[in-house]
Amino acid sequence: MESERAYELAYKYEAKYGGCAQTTLAAIFEVLNVDAKDVFKSVTGLAGGIGVIGDGTCGAVVAGVIALSYFFGREYENFSDPERKRFETYKLAREFYQRFKKIFGSTRCHDIQRRLMGREFDLLDPKDWEDFLKAGGHDDKCPSVTGTAAKIAVEMILERLK
């Protein structure tokens, strides 16, 4: 099933490469055969609650919403949006957010870190980075988050494309 494959790829990519937004988006796009390397590059700074600050929305959540928008959002060529695509996409984004939050209790990076690892981390601080790795941040904690986000996004995209 595509959604399970997305979970596995996002999990693997996060464990190997890090960068939750990119690892989530890469898995979604790979499973759905999307070649959008420019979009992949553009999400680099969204990891770890934006710039690994931790206080913002989890990059995996942002990537899931970006993928939904990529498939169903308003096009530049149709900026006036008479079909109101953006409002349909807002509904999809809201559903994605709610499904993710139901599993992890929050969409905020530090809240998720606290829930999964018992504390929050400043990922640009060398000591915190070391502690994050020791706590399993890239072994199974964040990989499970990216995998879940990729799975939800792929399920939603495929359901809507039916």
N, CA, C and O atoms as a DFTB+ gen file, in Angstrom:
648 C
 N C O
     1  1       0.839      -1.183       0.000
     2  2       0.000       0.000       0.000
     3  2       0.888       1.251       0.000
     4  3       1.895       1.302       0.706
     5  1       0.513       2.241      -0.783
     6  2       1.342       3.437      -0.952
     7  2       1.571       4.189       0.352
     8  3       2.673       4.682       0.596
     9  1       0.548       4.283       1.189
    10  2       0.703       5.046       2.431
    11  2       1.706       4.375       3.371
    12  3       2.463       5.063       4.056
    13  1       1.720       3.057       3.411
    14  2       2.705       2.344       4.235
    15  2       4.110       2.529       3.674
    16  3       5.076       2.670       4.424
    17  1       4.211       2.528       2.352
    18  2       5.512       2.767       1.721
    19  2       6.006       4.176       2.040
    20  3       7.195       4.379       2.287
    21  1       5.103       5.138       2.034
    22  2       5.470       6.515       2.387
    23  2       5.975       6.573       3.827
    24  3       6.964       7.245       4.119
    25  1       5.286       5.860       4.727
    26  2       5.728       5.808       6.122
    27  2       7.159       5.268       6.195
    28  3       8.029       5.869       6.826
    29  1       7.386       4.143       5.551
    30  2       8.700       3.494       5.613
    31  2       9.798       4.373       5.029
    32  3      10.885       4.471       5.598
    33  1       9.522       5.013       3.898
    34  2      10.532       5.877       3.276
    35  2      10.840       7.090       4.143
    36  3      12.007       7.423       4.351
    37  1       9.809       7.747       4.648
    38  2      10.032       8.929       5.488
    39  2      10.796       8.548       6.753
    40  3      11.686       9.278       7.193
    41  1      10.448       7.415       7.329
    42  2      11.148       6.913       8.514
    43  2      12.626       6.701       8.186
    44  3      13.508       7.159       8.913
    45  1      12.875       6.009       7.095
    46  2      14.251       5.706       6.687
    47  2      15.039       6.979       6.386
    48  3      16.179       7.126       6.828
    49  1      14.433       7.895       5.635
    50  2      15.129       9.131       5.262
    51  2      15.429       9.994       6.484
    52  3      16.510      10.576       6.580
    53  1      14.487      10.080       7.413
    54  2      14.719      10.888       8.622
    55  2      15.837      10.279       9.461
    56  3      16.692      11.000       9.973
    57  1      15.834       8.957       9.603
    58  2      16.879       8.290      10.383
    59  2      18.251       8.467       9.737
    60  3      19.255       8.607      10.435
    61  1      18.295       8.461       8.422
    62  2      19.573       8.526       7.706
    63  2      20.053       9.956       7.454
    64  3      21.239      10.247       7.612
    65  1      19.136      10.855       7.062
    66  2      19.544      12.187       6.614
    67  2      19.124      13.322       7.538
    68  3      19.789      14.357       7.569
    69  1      18.034      13.156       8.294
    70  2      17.504      14.249       9.097
    71  2      16.869      15.327       8.231
    72  3      16.972      15.304       7.004
    73  1      16.210      16.271       8.895
    74  2      15.521      17.343       8.174
    75  2      14.088      16.945       7.893
    76  3      13.744      16.597       6.763
    77  1      13.249      16.994       8.918
    78  2      11.910      16.399       8.875
    79  2      11.048      16.862       7.709
    80  3      10.316      16.057       7.133
    81  1      11.118      18.130       7.353
    82  2      10.282      18.606       6.246
    83  2      10.711      17.945       4.935
    84  3       9.874      17.458       4.175
    85  1      12.006      17.931       4.680
    86  2      12.486      17.331       3.433
    87  2      12.300      15.824       3.407
    88  3      11.942      15.266       2.370
    89  1      12.536      15.158       4.522
    90  2      12.416      13.698       4.507
    91  2      10.962      13.270       4.321
    92  3      10.683      12.270       3.659
    93  1      10.046      14.025       4.903
    94  2       8.619      13.738       4.729
    95  2       8.196      13.989       3.290
    96  3       7.553      13.143       2.667
    97  1       8.558      15.154       2.766
    98  2       8.156      15.509       1.406
    99  2       8.783      14.568       0.375
   100  3       8.129      14.186      -0.596
   101  1      10.038      14.199       0.581
   102  2      10.701      13.279      -0.348
   103  2       9.952      11.952      -0.420
   104  3       9.750      11.407      -1.505
   105  1       9.547      11.440       0.717
   106  2       8.821      10.167       0.742
   107  2       7.479      10.282       0.028
   108  3       7.119       9.414      -0.766
   109  1       6.746      11.343       0.308
   110  2       5.442      11.547      -0.330
   111  2       5.608      11.646      -1.837
   112  3       4.919      10.959      -2.592
   113  1       6.516      12.495      -2.269
   114  2       6.712      12.700      -3.703
   115  2       7.233      11.443      -4.388
   116  3       6.834      11.143      -5.514
   117  1       8.110      10.712      -3.731
   118  2       8.637       9.487      -4.335
   119  2       7.524       8.455      -4.537
   120  3       7.420       7.848      -5.603
   121  1       6.709       8.265      -3.526
   122  2       5.620       7.289      -3.618
   123  2       4.607       7.686      -4.690
   124  3       4.047       6.826      -5.370
   125  1       4.377       8.976      -4.837
   126  2       3.372       9.460      -5.789
   127  2       3.973       9.866      -7.137
   128  3       3.294      10.459      -7.975
   129  1       5.247       9.541      -7.334
   130  2       5.943       9.799      -8.605
   131  2       5.913      11.265      -9.019
   132  3       5.616      11.592     -10.169
   133  1       6.220      12.134      -8.077
   134  2       6.299      13.569      -8.344
   135  2       7.766      13.959      -8.424
   136  3       8.542      13.668      -7.514
   137  1       8.146      14.617      -9.511
   138  2       9.506      15.124      -9.663
   139  2       9.465      16.632      -9.444
   140  3       9.217      17.398     -10.375
   141  1       9.708      17.044      -8.224
   142  2       9.640      18.468      -7.875
   143  2      10.820      18.814      -6.972
   144  3      10.649      19.175      -5.808
   145  1      12.003      18.698      -7.530
   146  2      13.215      18.946      -6.746
   147  2      13.290      20.379      -6.228
   148  3      13.883      20.633      -5.180
   149  1      12.690      21.314      -6.959
   150  2      12.673      22.699      -6.495
   151  2      11.822      22.843      -5.232
   152  3      12.170      23.605      -4.331
   153  1      10.723      22.121      -5.168
   154  2       9.879      22.158      -3.967
   155  2      10.629      21.500      -2.807
   156  3      10.610      22.013      -1.688
   157  1      11.281      20.380      -3.065
   158  2      12.082      19.694      -2.050
   159  2      13.112      20.657      -1.461
   160  3      13.242      20.764      -0.241
   161  1      13.836      21.347      -2.323
   162  2      14.861      22.283      -1.858
   163  2      14.245      23.406      -1.029
   164  3      14.827      23.843      -0.036
   165  1      13.079      23.866      -1.436
   166  2      12.467      25.026      -0.781
   167  2      12.011      24.754       0.649
   168  3      11.748      25.702       1.388
   169  1      11.910      23.507       1.059
   170  2      11.462      23.214       2.423
   171  2      12.617      22.986       3.399
   172  3      12.383      22.643       4.558
   173  1      13.855      23.169       2.950
   174  2      15.020      22.915       3.794
   175  2      14.922      23.599       5.158
   176  3      15.135      22.954       6.185
   177  1      14.610      24.866       5.182
   178  2      14.608      25.638       6.426
   179  2      13.437      25.386       7.349
   180  3      13.341      26.011       8.406
   181  1      12.545      24.485       6.975
   182  2      11.337      24.254       7.772
   183  2      11.502      23.161       8.827
   184  3      10.565      22.884       9.574
   185  1      12.658      22.549       8.897
   186  2      12.884      21.446       9.839
   187  2      12.850      21.931      11.285
   188  3      13.189      23.074      11.590
   189  1      12.436      21.034      12.152
   190  2      12.511      21.287      13.589
   191  2      11.733      22.498      14.062
   192  3      12.206      23.247      14.916
   193  1      10.562      22.694      13.523
   194  2       9.745      23.824      13.942
   195  2      10.194      25.136      13.326
   196  3      10.010      26.194      13.927
   197  1      10.766      25.088      12.167
   198  2      11.302      26.182      11.351
   199  2      12.666      26.605      11.892
   200  3      12.780      27.155      12.987
   201  1      13.685      26.334      11.099
   202  2      15.043      26.682      11.488
   203  2      15.503      25.975      12.752
   204  3      16.335      26.500      13.492
   205  1      14.972      24.801      13.001
   206  2      15.205      23.977      14.196
   207  2      15.074      24.773      15.499
   208  3      15.735      24.467      16.491
   209  1      14.221      25.788      15.484
   210  2      13.969      26.579      16.690
   211  2      13.096      25.807      17.672
   212  3      13.157      26.034      18.880
   213  1      12.283      24.893      17.143
   214  2      11.457      24.049      17.993
   215  2      10.139      24.653      18.427
   216  3       9.225      23.926      18.817
   217  1      10.025      25.966      18.366
   218  2       8.824      26.635      18.856
   219  2       7.724      26.713      17.806
   220  3       6.605      27.131      18.103
   221  1       8.039      26.311      16.580
   222  2       7.061      26.373      15.504
   223  2       6.477      25.010      15.179
   224  3       6.692      24.026      15.887
   225  1       5.738      24.987      14.095
   226  2       5.086      23.761      13.641
   227  2       6.121      22.764      13.137
   228  3       7.053      23.130      12.422
   229  1       5.953      21.520      13.510
   230  2       6.813      20.420      13.064
   231  2       6.957      20.450      11.544
   232  3       5.969      20.602      10.825
   233  1       8.178      20.307      11.064
   234  2       8.428      20.317       9.625
   235  2       7.711      19.215       8.878
   236  3       7.374      19.384       7.706
   237  1       7.471      18.088       9.530
   238  2       6.738      16.999       8.877
   239  2       5.293      17.406       8.615
   240  3       4.713      17.028       7.598
   241  1       4.716      18.172       9.528
   242  2       3.354      18.681       9.342
   243  2       3.329      19.662       8.179
   244  3       2.466      19.584       7.305
   245  1       4.275      20.577       8.179
   246  2       4.348      21.569       7.107
   247  2       4.507      20.868       5.760
   248  3       3.864      21.249       4.782
   249  1       5.357      19.852       5.706
   250  2       5.572      19.117       4.452
   251  2       4.304      18.411       3.995
   252  3       4.004      18.383       2.802
   253  1       3.564      17.846       4.927
   254  2       2.305      17.203       4.564
   255  2       1.330      18.179       3.941
   256  3       0.669      17.861       2.952
   257  1       1.240      19.365       4.517
   258  2       0.346      20.391       3.982
   259  2       0.860      20.895       2.635
   260  3       0.067      21.176       1.737
   261  1       2.161      21.010       2.489
   262  2       2.729      21.411       1.198
   263  2       2.377      20.384       0.129
   264  3       2.021      20.753      -0.990
   265  1       2.472      19.111       0.459
   266  2       2.124      18.067      -0.516
   267  2       0.649      18.151      -0.905
   268  3       0.315      18.044      -2.085
   269  1      -0.223      18.339       0.061
   270  2      -1.648      18.495      -0.246
   271  2      -1.876      19.711      -1.142
   272  3      -2.656      19.654      -2.092
   273  1      -1.198      20.796      -0.834
   274  2      -1.331      22.014      -1.633
   275  2      -0.770      21.823      -3.037
   276  3      -1.308      22.361      -4.005
   277  1       0.303      21.062      -3.142
   278  2       0.903      20.787      -4.445
   279  2      -0.117      20.107      -5.362
   280  3      -0.214      20.428      -6.547
   281  1      -0.857      19.183      -4.809
   282  2      -1.833      18.437      -5.608
   283  2      -3.152      19.176      -5.811
   284  3      -3.760      19.068      -6.876
   285  1      -3.597      19.919      -4.816
   286  2      -4.966      20.441      -4.865
   287  2      -5.084      21.954      -4.724
   288  3      -6.191      22.492      -4.752
   289  1      -3.968      22.640      -4.574
   290  2      -4.011      24.074      -4.314
   291  2      -4.252      24.937      -5.542
   292  3      -4.320      24.451      -6.671
   293  1      -4.377      26.204      -5.289
   294  2      -4.594      27.213      -6.319
   295  2      -3.314      27.388      -7.132
   296  3      -2.217      27.447      -6.578
   297  1      -3.468      27.468      -8.455
   298  2      -2.325      27.666      -9.346
   299  2      -2.076      29.158      -9.548
   300  3      -2.997      29.972      -9.482
   301  1      -0.833      29.492      -9.790
   302  2      -0.458      30.886     -10.045
   303  2      -1.220      31.444     -11.240
   304  3      -1.665      32.591     -11.229
   305  1      -1.362      30.617     -12.268
   306  2      -2.046      31.037     -13.493
   307  2      -3.533      31.307     -13.257
   308  3      -4.195      31.904     -14.106
   309  1      -4.046      30.885     -12.144
   310  2      -5.453      31.073     -11.816
   311  2      -5.565      31.729     -10.431
   312  3      -6.333      31.298      -9.571
   313  1      -4.772      32.779     -10.259
   314  2      -4.633      33.441      -8.964
   315  2      -5.970      33.920      -8.394
   316  3      -6.178      33.884      -7.181
   317  1      -6.872      34.367      -9.270
   318  2      -8.163      34.881      -8.791
   319  2      -9.025      33.783      -8.168
   320  3      -9.933      34.070      -7.388
   321  1      -8.744      32.554      -8.506
   322  2      -9.329      31.375      -7.860
   323  2     -10.860      31.356      -7.857
   324  3     -11.474      31.206      -6.800
   325  1     -11.482      31.507      -9.038
   326  2     -12.949      31.488      -9.060
   327  2     -13.527      30.146      -8.600
   328  3     -14.665      30.093      -8.132
   329  1     -12.752      29.060      -8.728
   330  2     -13.220      27.748      -8.266
   331  2     -13.046      27.580      -6.756
   332  3     -13.485      26.590      -6.171
   333  1     -12.400      28.558      -6.146
   334  2     -12.165      28.549      -4.699
   335  2     -11.361      27.325      -4.250
   336  3     -11.624      26.738      -3.200
   337  1     -10.377      26.960      -5.072
   338  2      -9.519      25.823      -4.734
   339  2      -8.812      26.032      -3.402
   340  3      -8.621      25.090      -2.634
   341  1      -8.431      27.259      -3.142
   342  2      -7.695      27.489      -1.898
   343  2      -8.542      27.120      -0.679
   344  3      -8.005      26.635       0.317
   345  1      -9.842      27.341      -0.744
   346  2     -10.690      27.011       0.400
   347  2     -10.842      25.502       0.575
   348  3     -10.932      25.010       1.700
   349  1     -10.871      24.781      -0.517
   350  2     -10.883      23.316      -0.433
   351  2      -9.559      22.817       0.146
   352  3      -9.531      21.867       0.929
   353  1      -8.467      23.465      -0.248
   354  2      -7.155      23.084       0.267
   355  2      -7.038      23.430       1.744
   356  3      -6.427      22.681       2.507
   357  1      -7.608      24.543       2.153
   358  2      -7.614      24.883       3.584
   359  2      -8.301      23.778       4.386
   360  3      -7.842      23.417       5.470
   361  1      -9.391      23.248       3.857
   362  2     -10.110      22.167       4.546
   363  2      -9.243      20.911       4.641
   364  3      -9.220      20.237       5.671
   365  1      -8.536      20.609       3.559
   366  2      -7.637      19.453       3.582
   367  2      -6.516      19.664       4.592
   368  3      -6.172      18.752       5.344
   369  1      -5.949      20.864       4.609
   370  2      -4.879      21.179       5.556
   371  2      -5.381      21.034       6.992
   372  3      -4.673      20.519       7.857
   373  1      -6.582      21.485       7.229
   374  2      -7.172      21.380       8.568
   375  2      -7.363      19.916       8.961
   376  3      -7.070      19.525      10.091
   377  1      -7.852      19.116       8.025
   378  2      -8.034      17.690       8.312
   379  2      -6.696      17.025       8.610
   380  3      -6.579      16.244       9.555
   381  1      -5.687      17.338       7.798
   382  2      -4.351      16.781       8.026
   383  2      -3.867      17.162       9.424
   384  3      -3.425      16.302      10.187
   385  1      -3.950      18.434       9.756
   386  2      -3.537      18.954      11.059
   387  2      -4.232      18.194      12.190
   388  3      -3.588      17.764      13.147
   389  1      -5.542      18.034      12.071
   390  2      -6.314      17.370      13.124
   391  2      -5.937      15.900      13.271
   392  3      -5.843      15.385      14.384
   393  1      -5.722      15.235      12.152
   394  2      -5.336      13.818      12.217
   395  2      -3.972      13.659      12.874
   396  3      -3.778      12.773      13.706
   397  1      -3.027      14.517      12.499
   398  2      -1.687      14.467      13.079
   399  2      -1.742      14.784      14.574
   400  3      -1.152      14.073      15.387
   401  1      -2.445      15.843      14.925
   402  2      -2.526      16.276      16.325
   403  2      -3.186      15.214      17.204
   404  3      -2.823      15.061      18.371
   405  1      -4.140      14.492      16.658
   406  2      -4.801      13.427      17.418
   407  2      -3.789      12.351      17.826
   408  3      -3.915      11.757      18.897
   409  1      -2.806      12.103      16.992
   410  2      -1.797      11.074      17.269
   411  2      -0.718      11.583      18.219
   412  3      -0.341      10.885      19.161
   413  1      -0.215      12.806      17.976
   414  2       0.943      13.310      18.725
   415  2       0.597      14.355      19.791
   416  3       1.476      14.795      20.532
   417  1      -0.666      14.752      19.874
   418  2      -1.078      15.689      20.903
   419  2      -0.796      17.146      20.601
   420  3      -1.292      18.032      21.296
   421  1      -0.011      17.402      19.582
   422  2       0.367      18.761      19.211
   423  2       0.987      18.722      17.818
   424  3       1.329      17.654      17.310
   425  1       1.128      19.889      17.211
   426  2       1.891      19.983      15.964
   427  2       3.163      20.802      16.181
   428  3       3.940      21.003      15.246
   429  1       3.375      21.266      17.389
   430  2       4.548      22.080      17.728
   431  2       5.733      21.152      18.002
   432  3       5.621      20.191      18.763
   433  1       6.847      21.451      17.380
   434  2       8.039      20.599      17.469
   435  2       8.435      20.305      18.916
   436  3       8.594      19.141      19.284
   437  1       8.593      21.333      19.734
   438  2       9.023      21.102      21.120
   439  2       8.024      20.261      21.911
   440  3       8.425      19.457      22.752
   441  1       6.742      20.437      21.653
   442  2       5.736      19.615      22.341
   443  2       5.890      18.145      21.962
   444  3       5.781      17.259      22.809
   445  1       6.141      17.901      20.693
   446  2       6.324      16.526      20.213
   447  2       7.605      15.938      20.797
   448  3       7.624      14.780      21.216
   449  1       8.675      16.734      20.827
   450  2       9.922      16.269      21.437
   451  2       9.687      15.876      22.896
   452  3      10.122      14.813      23.337
   453  1       8.996      16.740      23.640
   454  2       8.731      16.457      25.047
   455  2       7.919      15.181      25.215
   456  3       8.182      14.374      26.106
   457  1       6.947      15.014      24.361
   458  2       6.086      13.826      24.450
   459  2       6.873      12.546      24.148
   460  3       6.688      11.530      24.818
   461  1       7.743      12.596      23.145
   462  2       8.455      11.388      22.713
   463  2       9.776      11.154      23.434
   464  3      10.212      10.012      23.578
   465  1      10.425      12.247      23.895
   466  2      11.765      12.101      24.470
   467  2      11.900      12.697      25.866
   468  3      12.985      12.690      26.447
   469  1      10.803      13.208      26.397
   470  2      10.820      13.698      27.765
   471  2      11.318      15.110      27.965
   472  3      11.268      15.624      29.083
   473  1      11.794      15.752      26.918
   474  2      12.280      17.131      27.017
   475  2      12.388      17.722      25.624
   476  3      12.268      17.017      24.622
   477  1      12.616      19.026      25.575
   478  2      12.821      19.681      24.284
   479  2      14.302      19.958      24.084
   480  3      15.078      19.997      25.039
   481  1      14.678      20.149      22.826
   482  2      16.082      20.312      22.462
   483  2      16.270      21.528      21.559
   484  3      15.416      21.842      20.730
   485  1      17.409      22.208      21.736
   486  2      17.854      23.235      20.795
   487  2      18.827      22.530      19.855
   488  3      19.977      22.281      20.217
   489  1      18.373      22.216      18.671
   490  2      19.150      21.350      17.781
   491  2      20.367      22.026      17.162
   492  3      21.155      21.366      16.484
   493  1      20.536      23.323      17.382
   494  2      21.767      23.985      16.942
   495  2      22.806      24.056      18.058
   496  3      23.949      24.444      17.818
   497  1      22.421      23.690      19.255
   498  2      23.347      23.636      20.382
   499  2      24.028      22.269      20.371
   500  3      23.341      21.249      20.417
   501  1      25.360      22.221      20.312
   502  2      26.056      20.924      20.208
   503  2      25.709      19.934      21.327
   504  3      25.558      18.741      21.064
   505  1      25.582      20.409      22.559
   506  2      25.246      19.510      23.677
   507  2      23.820      18.981      23.530
   508  3      23.567      17.791      23.717
   509  1      22.896      19.876      23.195
   510  2      21.511      19.438      22.993
   511  2      21.408      18.477      21.815
   512  3      20.649      17.509      21.862
   513  1      22.170      18.744      20.761
   514  2      22.165      17.846      19.599
   515  2      22.610      16.445      20.020
   516  3      21.998      15.449      19.635
   517  1      23.666      16.380      20.803
   518  2      24.165      15.091      21.298
   519  2      23.103      14.396      22.162
   520  3      22.881      13.192      22.033
   521  1      22.458      15.159      23.033
   522  2      21.406      14.597      23.885
   523  2      20.206      14.127      23.061
   524  3      19.608      13.093      23.355
   525  1      19.865      14.891      22.038
   526  2      18.774      14.527      21.125
   527  2      19.062      13.174      20.469
   528  3      18.187      12.311      20.397
   529  1      20.282      13.005      19.999
   530  2      20.655      11.734      19.368
   531  2      20.629      10.590      20.383
   532  3      20.160       9.495      20.073
   533  1      21.130      10.844      21.588
   534  2      21.119       9.819      22.641
   535  2      19.696       9.423      23.035
   536  3      19.448       8.280      23.420
   537  1      18.773      10.367      22.937
   538  2      17.369      10.103      23.288
   539  2      16.622       9.373      22.174
   540  3      15.438       9.064      22.310
   541  1      17.323       9.099      21.070
   542  2      16.694       8.385      19.960
   543  2      16.041       9.286      18.938
   544  3      15.224       8.839      18.132
   545  1      16.405      10.565      18.973
   546  2      15.802      11.527      18.059
   547  2      15.814      11.107      16.609
   548  3      14.825      11.273      15.895
   549  1      16.942      10.557      16.170
   550  2      17.024      10.098      14.787
   551  2      17.026       8.584      14.667
   552  3      17.132       8.051      13.563
   553  1      16.912       7.887      15.784
   554  2      16.799       6.425      15.724
   555  2      15.368       6.003      15.426
   556  3      15.110       5.226      14.506
   557  1      14.440       6.531      16.225
   558  2      13.045       6.129      16.030
   559  2      12.031       7.225      16.345
   560  3      10.894       7.151      15.880
   561  1      12.407       8.232      17.116
   562  2      11.425       9.239      17.544
   563  2      10.959      10.111      16.379
   564  3       9.803      10.029      15.965
   565  1      11.850      10.939      15.854
   566  2      11.466      11.791      14.715
   567  2      11.156      10.969      13.462
   568  3      10.274      11.358      12.696
   569  1      11.836       9.860      13.224
   570  2      11.422       9.034      12.081
   571  2       9.969       8.566      12.169
   572  3       9.287       8.483      11.147
   573  1       9.491       8.262      13.373
   574  2       8.083       7.855      13.488
   575  2       7.147       9.026      13.190
   576  3       6.048       8.832      12.670
   577  1       7.583      10.228      13.519
   578  2       6.780      11.427      13.251
   579  2       6.711      11.686      11.748
   580  3       5.631      11.918      11.204
   581  1       7.859      11.648      11.081
   582  2       7.867      11.898       9.633
   583  2       7.115      10.799       8.899
   584  3       6.389      11.066       7.941
   585  1       7.290       9.573       9.347
   586  2       6.570       8.468       8.718
   587  2       5.069       8.632       8.836
   588  3       4.332       8.402       7.877
   589  1       4.621       9.026      10.008
   590  2       3.187       9.221      10.227
   591  2       2.649      10.352       9.360
   592  3       1.587      10.215       8.752
   593  1       3.364      11.455       9.299
   594  2       2.921      12.591       8.479
   595  2       2.849      12.204       7.008
   596  3       1.888      12.549       6.320
   597  1       3.855      11.492       6.525
   598  2       3.859      11.061       5.120
   599  2       2.697      10.112       4.847
   600  3       2.040      10.205       3.810
   601  1       2.452       9.214       5.767
   602  2       1.354       8.254       5.599
   603  2       0.008       8.968       5.522
   604  3      -0.798       8.683       4.636
   605  1      -0.233       9.881       6.436
   606  2      -1.502      10.617       6.435
   607  2      -1.665      11.389       5.128
   608  3      -2.729      11.353       4.511
   609  1      -0.618      12.080       4.711
   610  2      -0.706      12.884       3.485
   611  2      -1.003      12.017       2.274
   612  3      -1.865      12.360       1.465
   613  1      -0.307      10.909       2.139
   614  2      -0.532      10.028       0.987
   615  2      -1.945       9.451       1.028
   616  3      -2.612       9.387      -0.005
   617  1      -2.406       9.035       2.192
   618  2      -3.790       8.545       2.300
   619  2      -4.780       9.600       1.816
   620  3      -5.694       9.301       1.048
   621  1      -4.590      10.821       2.266
   622  2      -5.517      11.894       1.902
   623  2      -5.452      12.228       0.416
   624  3      -6.483      12.444      -0.222
   625  1      -4.250      12.268      -0.128
   626  2      -4.088      12.591      -1.552
   627  2      -4.721      11.510      -2.413
   628  3      -5.478      11.811      -3.336
   629  1      -4.416      10.260      -2.116
   630  2      -4.960       9.169      -2.930
   631  2      -6.475       9.073      -2.804
   632  3      -7.161       8.790      -3.787
   633  1      -6.996       9.304      -1.619
   634  2      -8.451       9.286      -1.438
   635  2      -9.106      10.365      -2.297
   636  3     -10.137      10.131      -2.928
   637  1      -8.513      11.513      -2.314
   638  2      -9.081      12.639      -3.075
   639  2      -8.925      12.437      -4.583
   640  3      -9.758      12.911      -5.356
   641  1      -7.883      11.749      -5.005
   642  2      -7.651      11.528      -6.442
   643  2      -8.546      10.439      -7.020
   644  3      -8.625      10.288      -8.239
   645  1      -9.224       9.674      -6.156
   646  2     -10.091       8.585      -6.629
   647  2     -11.201       9.116      -7.497
   648  3     -12.027       8.345      -7.985
